[in-house]
Amino acid sequence: MSVKIYMTSARGGAGCTTVAAGIGSALAASGERTLILDGDSVCGAALAVCGCNNLQVFTVADVESGLCRAKQAATQHPRYKNLYVMPTLGATTREGAVSAVREVQDLFDYIICDGAAAEVCDSAVVVTEPYQQSVKAADAKICALKDRGMKVAGVIVNKVNGGLLVTGQIVSPRDIAEALRVKLIAVIPEDLSLPLGKTRAQAQKYFKLAAMSLTGKGSKIYNPAEGYTGAGGYIKRIMRERI
């Protein structure tokens, strides 16, 4: 039976779907058969972020109507053969996604539920940005999840600008996790290429670290301050401020 992880954020724009896609890709690349349940029933955000846009034949909505079985709604990634995306496009109820995950859970090693089917997940991971409003929202989200009886595995701090971290303009991810009273699972640095749909080799590196930490196969946390110290780091910080 698969390990099912509910991935969520408290604020729009925190990058939860991007993080889910990156970790899912890293798991698949390591040989784990991985499914990402795309909880966006309107736009299919995970399909687009994963590079599977318009490749789907069926969705959870078709499973709800009896048109297909749940495993037929899982779209295989064209490059990562172990990665599948199950869209909820057009789905009208929460129960459809829950039922679909239960039906396919024996077919995968990991299922990352991006904002859907929390009821069948083993644990939850909250994605936040390193800013006061996002951290406060993440705190409220964590409390709400715990009140529902969910195990909160930890927090992933996304979009961390190394320059701001070095100059003390943002709180360190470790301090954020301590304030939220949860484990720091991973740090994802600010990467302006990701919103453009480009995954560089460096991005694959920190998503791999995140996947290893999430699955308990590693404990190293990426340091986004690398490259932002010294004379070269100073120039890099100045250039980033002008973008």
PDB file of C-alpha atoms in Angstrom:
ATOM      1  CA  MET A   1       0.000   0.000   0.000  1.00  0.00           C
ATOM      2  CA  SER A   2       1.240   3.486  -0.861  1.00  0.00           C
ATOM      3  CA  VAL A   3       2.338   6.240   1.498  1.00  0.00           C
ATOM      4  CA  LYS A   4      -0.199   9.030   1.065  1.00  0.00           C
ATOM      5  CA  ILE A   5       0.871  12.605   1.826  1.00  0.00           C
ATOM      6  CA  TYR A   6      -1.492  15.556   1.922  1.00  0.00           C
ATOM      7  CA  MET A   7       0.333  18.682   0.737  1.00  0.00           C
ATOM      8  CA  THR A   8      -1.286  22.028   1.398  1.00  0.00           C
ATOM      9  CA  SER A   9      -0.676  25.715   2.039  1.00  0.00           C
ATOM     10  CA  ALA A  10      -2.652  28.357   3.877  1.00  0.00           C
ATOM     11  CA  ARG A  11      -2.222  31.111   1.300  1.00  0.00           C
ATOM     12  CA  GLY A  12      -2.470  31.178  -2.473  1.00  0.00           C
ATOM     13  CA  GLY A  13       0.850  31.663  -4.222  1.00  0.00           C
ATOM     14  CA  ALA A  14       2.935  29.790  -1.655  1.00  0.00           C
ATOM     15  CA  GLY A  15       3.927  27.347  -4.394  1.00  0.00           C
ATOM     16  CA  CYS A  16       2.372  24.186  -2.990  1.00  0.00           C
ATOM     17  CA  THR A  17       1.697  22.692  -6.418  1.00  0.00           C
ATOM     18  CA  THR A  18       5.204  23.487  -7.654  1.00  0.00           C
ATOM     19  CA  VAL A  19       6.692  21.840  -4.571  1.00  0.00           C
ATOM     20  CA  ALA A  20       4.432  18.795  -4.970  1.00  0.00           C
ATOM     21  CA  ALA A  21       5.461  18.475  -8.616  1.00  0.00           C
ATOM     22  CA  GLY A  22       9.160  18.859  -7.820  1.00  0.00           C
ATOM     23  CA  ILE A  23       9.126  16.296  -5.029  1.00  0.00           C
ATOM     24  CA  GLY A  24       6.981  13.930  -7.072  1.00  0.00           C
ATOM     25  CA  SER A  25       9.431  14.144  -9.963  1.00  0.00           C
ATOM     26  CA  ALA A  26      12.357  13.485  -7.625  1.00  0.00           C
ATOM     27  CA  LEU A  27      10.638  10.438  -6.142  1.00  0.00           C
ATOM     28  CA  ALA A  28       9.855   9.092  -9.595  1.00  0.00           C
ATOM     29  CA  ALA A  29      13.422   9.671 -10.772  1.00  0.00           C
ATOM     30  CA  SER A  30      14.672   7.627  -7.797  1.00  0.00           C
ATOM     31  CA  GLY A  31      12.537   4.666  -8.893  1.00  0.00           C
ATOM     32  CA  GLU A  32       9.474   5.198  -6.712  1.00  0.00           C
ATOM     33  CA  ARG A  33       6.163   4.766  -8.492  1.00  0.00           C
ATOM     34  CA  THR A  34       4.533   8.117  -7.690  1.00  0.00           C
ATOM     35  CA  LEU A  35       1.104   9.657  -8.225  1.00  0.00           C
ATOM     36  CA  ILE A  36       0.251  13.331  -7.815  1.00  0.00           C
ATOM     37  CA  LEU A  37      -3.435  13.963  -7.211  1.00  0.00           C
ATOM     38  CA  ASP A  38      -4.147  17.387  -8.708  1.00  0.00           C
ATOM     39  CA  GLY A  39      -6.698  19.018  -6.419  1.00  0.00           C
ATOM     40  CA  ASP A  40      -7.311  21.947  -8.771  1.00  0.00           C
ATOM     41  CA  SER A  41     -10.661  20.991 -10.318  1.00  0.00           C
ATOM     42  CA  VAL A  42     -10.903  24.251 -12.288  1.00  0.00           C
ATOM     43  CA  CYS A  43      -7.511  24.818 -13.935  1.00  0.00           C
ATOM     44  CA  GLY A  44      -5.570  21.585 -13.457  1.00  0.00           C
ATOM     45  CA  ALA A  45      -2.530  23.407 -12.088  1.00  0.00           C
ATOM     46  CA  ALA A  46      -0.493  20.269 -11.355  1.00  0.00           C
ATOM     47  CA  LEU A  47      -0.984  19.024 -14.899  1.00  0.00           C
ATOM     48  CA  ALA A  48       0.549  22.242 -16.214  1.00  0.00           C
ATOM     49  CA  VAL A  49       3.377  22.412 -13.670  1.00  0.00           C
ATOM     50  CA  CYS A  50       4.315  18.771 -14.266  1.00  0.00           C
ATOM     51  CA  GLY A  51       4.373  19.235 -18.025  1.00  0.00           C
ATOM     52  CA  CYS A  52       1.349  17.022 -18.641  1.00  0.00           C
ATOM     53  CA  ASN A  53      -1.104  19.704 -19.754  1.00  0.00           C
ATOM     54  CA  ASN A  54      -3.675  18.396 -22.260  1.00  0.00           C
ATOM     55  CA  LEU A  55      -2.235  14.872 -22.081  1.00  0.00           C
ATOM     56  CA  GLN A  56      -5.047  13.570 -19.868  1.00  0.00           C
ATOM     57  CA  VAL A  57      -7.702  11.311 -21.357  1.00  0.00           C
ATOM     58  CA  PHE A  58      -9.865  10.903 -18.246  1.00  0.00           C
ATOM     59  CA  THR A  59     -10.191  12.818 -14.977  1.00  0.00           C
ATOM     60  CA  VAL A  60     -11.705  12.156 -11.556  1.00  0.00           C
ATOM     61  CA  ALA A  61     -14.912  13.670 -12.915  1.00  0.00           C
ATOM     62  CA  ASP A  62     -15.120  10.731 -15.349  1.00  0.00           C
ATOM     63  CA  VAL A  63     -14.530   8.331 -12.474  1.00  0.00           C
ATOM     64  CA  GLU A  64     -17.413   9.979 -10.593  1.00  0.00           C
ATOM     65  CA  SER A  65     -19.740   9.506 -13.568  1.00  0.00           C
ATOM     66  CA  GLY A  66     -18.726   5.883 -14.050  1.00  0.00           C
ATOM     67  CA  LEU A  67     -17.119   6.536 -17.434  1.00  0.00           C
ATOM     68  CA  CYS A  68     -13.799   4.987 -16.415  1.00  0.00           C
ATOM     69  CA  ARG A  69     -11.924   3.348 -13.561  1.00  0.00           C
ATOM     70  CA  ALA A  70      -9.695   5.408 -11.304  1.00  0.00           C
ATOM     71  CA  LYS A  71      -6.434   4.025 -12.694  1.00  0.00           C
ATOM     72  CA  GLN A  72      -7.473   5.217 -16.165  1.00  0.00           C
ATOM     73  CA  ALA A  73      -7.581   8.793 -14.847  1.00  0.00           C
ATOM     74  CA  ALA A  74      -3.869   8.665 -13.968  1.00  0.00           C
ATOM     75  CA  THR A  75      -1.870  10.369 -16.723  1.00  0.00           C
ATOM     76  CA  GLN A  76       1.674   9.064 -17.164  1.00  0.00           C
ATOM     77  CA  HIS A  77       4.405  11.689 -17.422  1.00  0.00           C
ATOM     78  CA  PRO A  78       6.068  11.710 -20.857  1.00  0.00           C
ATOM     79  CA  ARG A  79       9.602  11.808 -19.380  1.00  0.00           C
ATOM     80  CA  TYR A  80       9.388  10.319 -15.877  1.00  0.00           C
ATOM     81  CA  LYS A  81       7.828   6.920 -16.479  1.00  0.00           C
ATOM     82  CA  ASN A  82       7.252   6.356 -12.762  1.00  0.00           C
ATOM     83  CA  LEU A  83       5.345   9.635 -12.373  1.00  0.00           C
ATOM     84  CA  TYR A  84       1.593   9.927 -12.871  1.00  0.00           C
ATOM     85  CA  VAL A  85      -0.795  12.857 -12.445  1.00  0.00           C
ATOM     86  CA  MET A  86      -4.472  12.345 -11.649  1.00  0.00           C
ATOM     87  CA  PRO A  87      -6.468  15.514 -12.443  1.00  0.00           C
ATOM     88  CA  THR A  88      -9.734  16.403 -10.736  1.00  0.00           C
ATOM     89  CA  LEU A  89     -10.798  18.709 -13.578  1.00  0.00           C
ATOM     90  CA  GLY A  90     -14.571  19.026 -13.592  1.00  0.00           C
ATOM     91  CA  ALA A  91     -15.061  17.079 -10.356  1.00  0.00           C
ATOM     92  CA  THR A  92     -17.945  18.405  -8.295  1.00  0.00           C
ATOM     93  CA  THR A  93     -17.487  16.579  -4.987  1.00  0.00           C
ATOM     94  CA  ARG A  94     -14.673  15.844  -2.559  1.00  0.00           C
ATOM     95  CA  GLU A  95     -15.730  12.215  -2.351  1.00  0.00           C
ATOM     96  CA  GLY A  96     -14.695  11.514  -5.938  1.00  0.00           C
ATOM     97  CA  ALA A  97     -11.016  12.206  -5.247  1.00  0.00           C
ATOM     98  CA  VAL A  98     -11.127  10.252  -1.985  1.00  0.00           C
ATOM     99  CA  SER A  99     -12.667   7.249  -3.704  1.00  0.00           C
ATOM    100  CA  ALA A 100     -10.193   7.429  -6.597  1.00  0.00           C
ATOM    101  CA  VAL A 101      -7.177   7.464  -4.260  1.00  0.00           C
ATOM    102  CA  ARG A 102      -8.509   4.482  -2.343  1.00  0.00           C
ATOM    103  CA  GLU A 103      -8.967   2.579  -5.589  1.00  0.00           C
ATOM    104  CA  VAL A 104      -5.398   3.101  -6.832  1.00  0.00           C
ATOM    105  CA  GLN A 105      -3.466   3.171  -3.552  1.00  0.00           C
ATOM    106  CA  ASP A 106      -2.030  -0.315  -4.080  1.00  0.00           C
ATOM    107  CA  LEU A 107      -0.587   0.646  -7.466  1.00  0.00           C
ATOM    108  CA  PHE A 108       1.862   3.293  -6.211  1.00  0.00           C
ATOM    109  CA  ASP A 109       4.647   3.676  -3.692  1.00  0.00           C
ATOM    110  CA  TYR A 110       3.791   7.316  -2.956  1.00  0.00           C
ATOM    111  CA  ILE A 111       0.689   9.411  -3.545  1.00  0.00           C
ATOM    112  CA  ILE A 112       1.022  13.174  -3.092  1.00  0.00           C
ATOM    113  CA  CYS A 113      -2.404  14.720  -2.683  1.00  0.00           C
ATOM    114  CA  ASP A 114      -2.144  18.363  -3.673  1.00  0.00           C
ATOM    115  CA  GLY A 115      -4.989  20.023  -1.799  1.00  0.00           C
ATOM    116  CA  ALA A 116      -7.441  17.118  -2.016  1.00  0.00           C
ATOM    117  CA  ALA A 117      -8.343  13.786  -0.393  1.00  0.00           C
ATOM    118  CA  ALA A 118      -6.884  14.690   2.993  1.00  0.00           C
ATOM    119  CA  GLU A 119      -9.210  12.118   4.580  1.00  0.00           C
ATOM    120  CA  VAL A 120      -7.228   9.167   3.224  1.00  0.00           C
ATOM    121  CA  CYS A 121      -3.717  10.555   3.764  1.00  0.00           C
ATOM    122  CA  ASP A 122      -1.268   9.297   6.371  1.00  0.00           C
ATOM    123  CA  SER A 123       0.132  12.733   7.161  1.00  0.00           C
ATOM    124  CA  ALA A 124       0.110  16.363   6.062  1.00  0.00           C
ATOM    125  CA  VAL A 125       2.856  18.743   4.954  1.00  0.00           C
ATOM    126  CA  VAL A 126       2.327  22.501   4.980  1.00  0.00           C
ATOM    127  CA  VAL A 127       4.116  24.703   2.438  1.00  0.00           C
ATOM    128  CA  THR A 128       4.783  28.298   3.416  1.00  0.00           C
ATOM    129  CA  GLU A 129       6.780  31.321   2.307  1.00  0.00           C
ATOM    130  CA  PRO A 130       9.293  32.918   4.714  1.00  0.00           C
ATOM    131  CA  TYR A 131       7.235  36.040   5.353  1.00  0.00           C
ATOM    132  CA  GLN A 132       5.236  37.036   8.397  1.00  0.00           C
ATOM    133  CA  GLN A 133       1.780  36.819   6.809  1.00  0.00           C
ATOM    134  CA  SER A 134       2.488  33.397   5.321  1.00  0.00           C
ATOM    135  CA  VAL A 135       3.947  32.035   8.552  1.00  0.00           C
ATOM    136  CA  LYS A 136       0.923  33.231  10.534  1.00  0.00           C
ATOM    137  CA  ALA A 137      -1.388  31.597   7.995  1.00  0.00           C
ATOM    138  CA  ALA A 138       0.665  28.392   8.149  1.00  0.00           C
ATOM    139  CA  ASP A 139       0.320  28.357  11.930  1.00  0.00           C
ATOM    140  CA  ALA A 140      -3.464  28.580  11.630  1.00  0.00           C
ATOM    141  CA  LYS A 141      -3.447  25.835   8.981  1.00  0.00           C
ATOM    142  CA  ILE A 142      -1.362  23.508  11.128  1.00  0.00           C
ATOM    143  CA  CYS A 143      -3.690  24.031  14.092  1.00  0.00           C
ATOM    144  CA  ALA A 144      -6.728  23.316  11.893  1.00  0.00           C
ATOM    145  CA  LEU A 145      -5.161  20.094  10.568  1.00  0.00           C
ATOM    146  CA  LYS A 146      -4.313  18.902  14.067  1.00  0.00           C
ATOM    147  CA  ASP A 147      -7.828  19.715  15.238  1.00  0.00           C
ATOM    148  CA  ARG A 148      -9.082  17.406  12.481  1.00  0.00           C
ATOM    149  CA  GLY A 149      -6.899  14.643  13.864  1.00  0.00           C
ATOM    150  CA  MET A 150      -4.297  14.739  11.094  1.00  0.00           C
ATOM    151  CA  LYS A 151      -0.641  14.048  11.737  1.00  0.00           C
ATOM    152  CA  VAL A 152       1.418  17.040  10.550  1.00  0.00           C
ATOM    153  CA  ALA A 153       4.751  15.695   9.311  1.00  0.00           C
ATOM    154  CA  GLY A 154       6.278  19.159   9.075  1.00  0.00           C
ATOM    155  CA  VAL A 155       6.719  22.305   7.045  1.00  0.00           C
ATOM    156  CA  ILE A 156       8.463  23.102   3.773  1.00  0.00           C
ATOM    157  CA  VAL A 157       9.653  26.692   3.493  1.00  0.00           C
ATOM    158  CA  ASN A 158       9.447  27.728  -0.153  1.00  0.00           C
ATOM    159  CA  LYS A 159      10.764  30.714  -2.132  1.00  0.00           C
ATOM    160  CA  VAL A 160      13.600  31.499   0.257  1.00  0.00           C
ATOM    161  CA  ASN A 161      15.765  34.319  -1.116  1.00  0.00           C
ATOM    162  CA  GLY A 162      19.335  33.630  -0.026  1.00  0.00           C
ATOM    163  CA  GLY A 163      20.287  37.293  -0.184  1.00  0.00           C
ATOM    164  CA  LEU A 164      17.484  38.341   2.152  1.00  0.00           C
ATOM    165  CA  LEU A 165      18.423  35.490   4.466  1.00  0.00           C
ATOM    166  CA  VAL A 166      22.071  36.608   4.659  1.00  0.00           C
ATOM    167  CA  THR A 167      21.112  40.217   5.413  1.00  0.00           C
ATOM    168  CA  GLY A 168      18.573  39.187   8.041  1.00  0.00           C
ATOM    169  CA  GLN A 169      15.555  40.590   6.188  1.00  0.00           C
ATOM    170  CA  ILE A 170      13.702  37.289   6.472  1.00  0.00           C
ATOM    171  CA  VAL A 171      13.556  34.765   9.299  1.00  0.00           C
ATOM    172  CA  SER A 172      15.559  31.582   8.842  1.00  0.00           C
ATOM    173  CA  PRO A 173      13.569  28.470   7.882  1.00  0.00           C
ATOM    174  CA  ARG A 174      14.726  26.675  11.035  1.00  0.00           C
ATOM    175  CA  ASP A 175      13.372  29.485  13.200  1.00  0.00           C
ATOM    176  CA  ILE A 176      10.098  29.351  11.261  1.00  0.00           C
ATOM    177  CA  ALA A 177       9.742  25.616  11.910  1.00  0.00           C
ATOM    178  CA  GLU A 178      10.563  26.142  15.584  1.00  0.00           C
ATOM    179  CA  ALA A 179       7.919  28.873  15.852  1.00  0.00           C
ATOM    180  CA  LEU A 180       5.372  26.572  14.202  1.00  0.00           C
ATOM    181  CA  ARG A 181       6.410  23.711  16.513  1.00  0.00           C
ATOM    182  CA  VAL A 182       6.852  21.259  13.640  1.00  0.00           C
ATOM    183  CA  LYS A 183       9.738  19.602  11.851  1.00  0.00           C
ATOM    184  CA  LEU A 184      11.534  21.465   9.059  1.00  0.00           C
ATOM    185  CA  ILE A 185      11.292  19.025   6.178  1.00  0.00           C
ATOM    186  CA  ALA A 186      12.899  21.071   3.428  1.00  0.00           C
ATOM    187  CA  VAL A 187      13.942  24.490   2.201  1.00  0.00           C
ATOM    188  CA  ILE A 188      13.256  25.419  -1.417  1.00  0.00           C
ATOM    189  CA  PRO A 189      15.127  28.538  -2.568  1.00  0.00           C
ATOM    190  CA  GLU A 190      13.594  31.259  -4.644  1.00  0.00           C
ATOM    191  CA  ASP A 191      14.005  30.177  -8.261  1.00  0.00           C
ATOM    192  CA  LEU A 192      12.757  32.570 -10.919  1.00  0.00           C
ATOM    193  CA  SER A 193      13.002  29.859 -13.580  1.00  0.00           C
ATOM    194  CA  LEU A 194      10.325  27.625 -11.998  1.00  0.00           C
ATOM    195  CA  PRO A 195       7.325  29.882 -12.800  1.00  0.00           C
ATOM    196  CA  LEU A 196       8.511  29.776 -16.401  1.00  0.00           C
ATOM    197  CA  GLY A 197       8.253  25.994 -16.427  1.00  0.00           C
ATOM    198  CA  LYS A 198      12.017  25.462 -16.502  1.00  0.00           C
ATOM    199  CA  THR A 199      13.574  22.974 -14.106  1.00  0.00           C
ATOM    200  CA  ARG A 200      17.333  23.400 -13.974  1.00  0.00           C
ATOM    201  CA  ALA A 201      19.795  20.805 -12.682  1.00  0.00           C
ATOM    202  CA  GLN A 202      20.145  22.867  -9.494  1.00  0.00           C
ATOM    203  CA  ALA A 203      16.380  22.731  -8.953  1.00  0.00           C
ATOM    204  CA  GLN A 204      16.456  18.969  -9.282  1.00  0.00           C
ATOM    205  CA  LYS A 205      19.128  18.909  -6.567  1.00  0.00           C
ATOM    206  CA  TYR A 206      17.069  20.666  -3.904  1.00  0.00           C
ATOM    207  CA  PHE A 207      13.886  18.806  -4.758  1.00  0.00           C
ATOM    208  CA  LYS A 208      15.814  15.556  -4.412  1.00  0.00           C
ATOM    209  CA  LEU A 209      16.944  16.627  -0.934  1.00  0.00           C
ATOM    210  CA  ALA A 210      13.337  17.528  -0.097  1.00  0.00           C
ATOM    211  CA  ALA A 211      12.089  14.128  -1.277  1.00  0.00           C
ATOM    212  CA  MET A 212      14.723  12.282   0.758  1.00  0.00           C
ATOM    213  CA  SER A 213      13.867  14.271   3.878  1.00  0.00           C
ATOM    214  CA  LEU A 214      10.134  13.780   3.400  1.00  0.00           C
ATOM    215  CA  THR A 215      10.497  10.013   3.033  1.00  0.00           C
ATOM    216  CA  GLY A 216      12.989   9.653   5.892  1.00  0.00           C
ATOM    217  CA  LYS A 217      15.842   8.603   3.593  1.00  0.00           C
ATOM    218  CA  GLY A 218      17.948  11.675   4.332  1.00  0.00           C
ATOM    219  CA  SER A 219      18.171  14.642   6.651  1.00  0.00           C
ATOM    220  CA  LYS A 220      20.170  17.260   4.758  1.00  0.00           C
ATOM    221  CA  ILE A 221      18.464  20.644   4.399  1.00  0.00           C
ATOM    222  CA  TYR A 222      19.367  22.804   1.405  1.00  0.00           C
ATOM    223  CA  ASN A 223      21.149  26.036   2.336  1.00  0.00           C
ATOM    224  CA  PRO A 224      19.786  28.858   0.137  1.00  0.00           C
ATOM    225  CA  ALA A 225      22.418  31.283   1.473  1.00  0.00           C
ATOM    226  CA  GLU A 226      25.119  29.498  -0.539  1.00  0.00           C
ATOM    227  CA  GLY A 227      26.562  31.902  -3.070  1.00  0.00           C
ATOM    228  CA  TYR A 228      25.254  35.018  -1.326  1.00  0.00           C
ATOM    229  CA  THR A 229      28.254  35.637   0.938  1.00  0.00           C
ATOM    230  CA  GLY A 230      31.565  37.333   0.187  1.00  0.00           C
ATOM    231  CA  ALA A 231      32.266  39.827  -2.582  1.00  0.00           C
ATOM    232  CA  GLY A 232      30.598  37.691  -5.246  1.00  0.00           C
ATOM    233  CA  GLY A 233      27.556  37.203  -3.040  1.00  0.00           C
ATOM    234  CA  TYR A 234      27.274  40.947  -2.481  1.00  0.00           C
ATOM    235  CA  ILE A 235      27.160  41.564  -6.242  1.00  0.00           C
ATOM    236  CA  LYS A 236      24.592  38.791  -6.619  1.00  0.00           C
ATOM    237  CA  ARG A 237      22.402  40.341  -3.907  1.00  0.00           C
ATOM    238  CA  ILE A 238      22.546  43.769  -5.562  1.00  0.00           C
ATOM    239  CA  MET A 239      21.633  42.321  -8.950  1.00  0.00           C
ATOM    240  CA  ARG A 240      18.715  40.363  -7.460  1.00  0.00           C
ATOM    241  CA  GLU A 241      17.351  43.516  -5.785  1.00  0.00           C
ATOM    242  CA  ARG A 242      17.129  45.217  -9.168  1.00  0.00           C
ATOM    243  CA  ILE A 243      15.131  42.472 -10.867  1.00  0.00           C
TER     244      ILE A 243
END
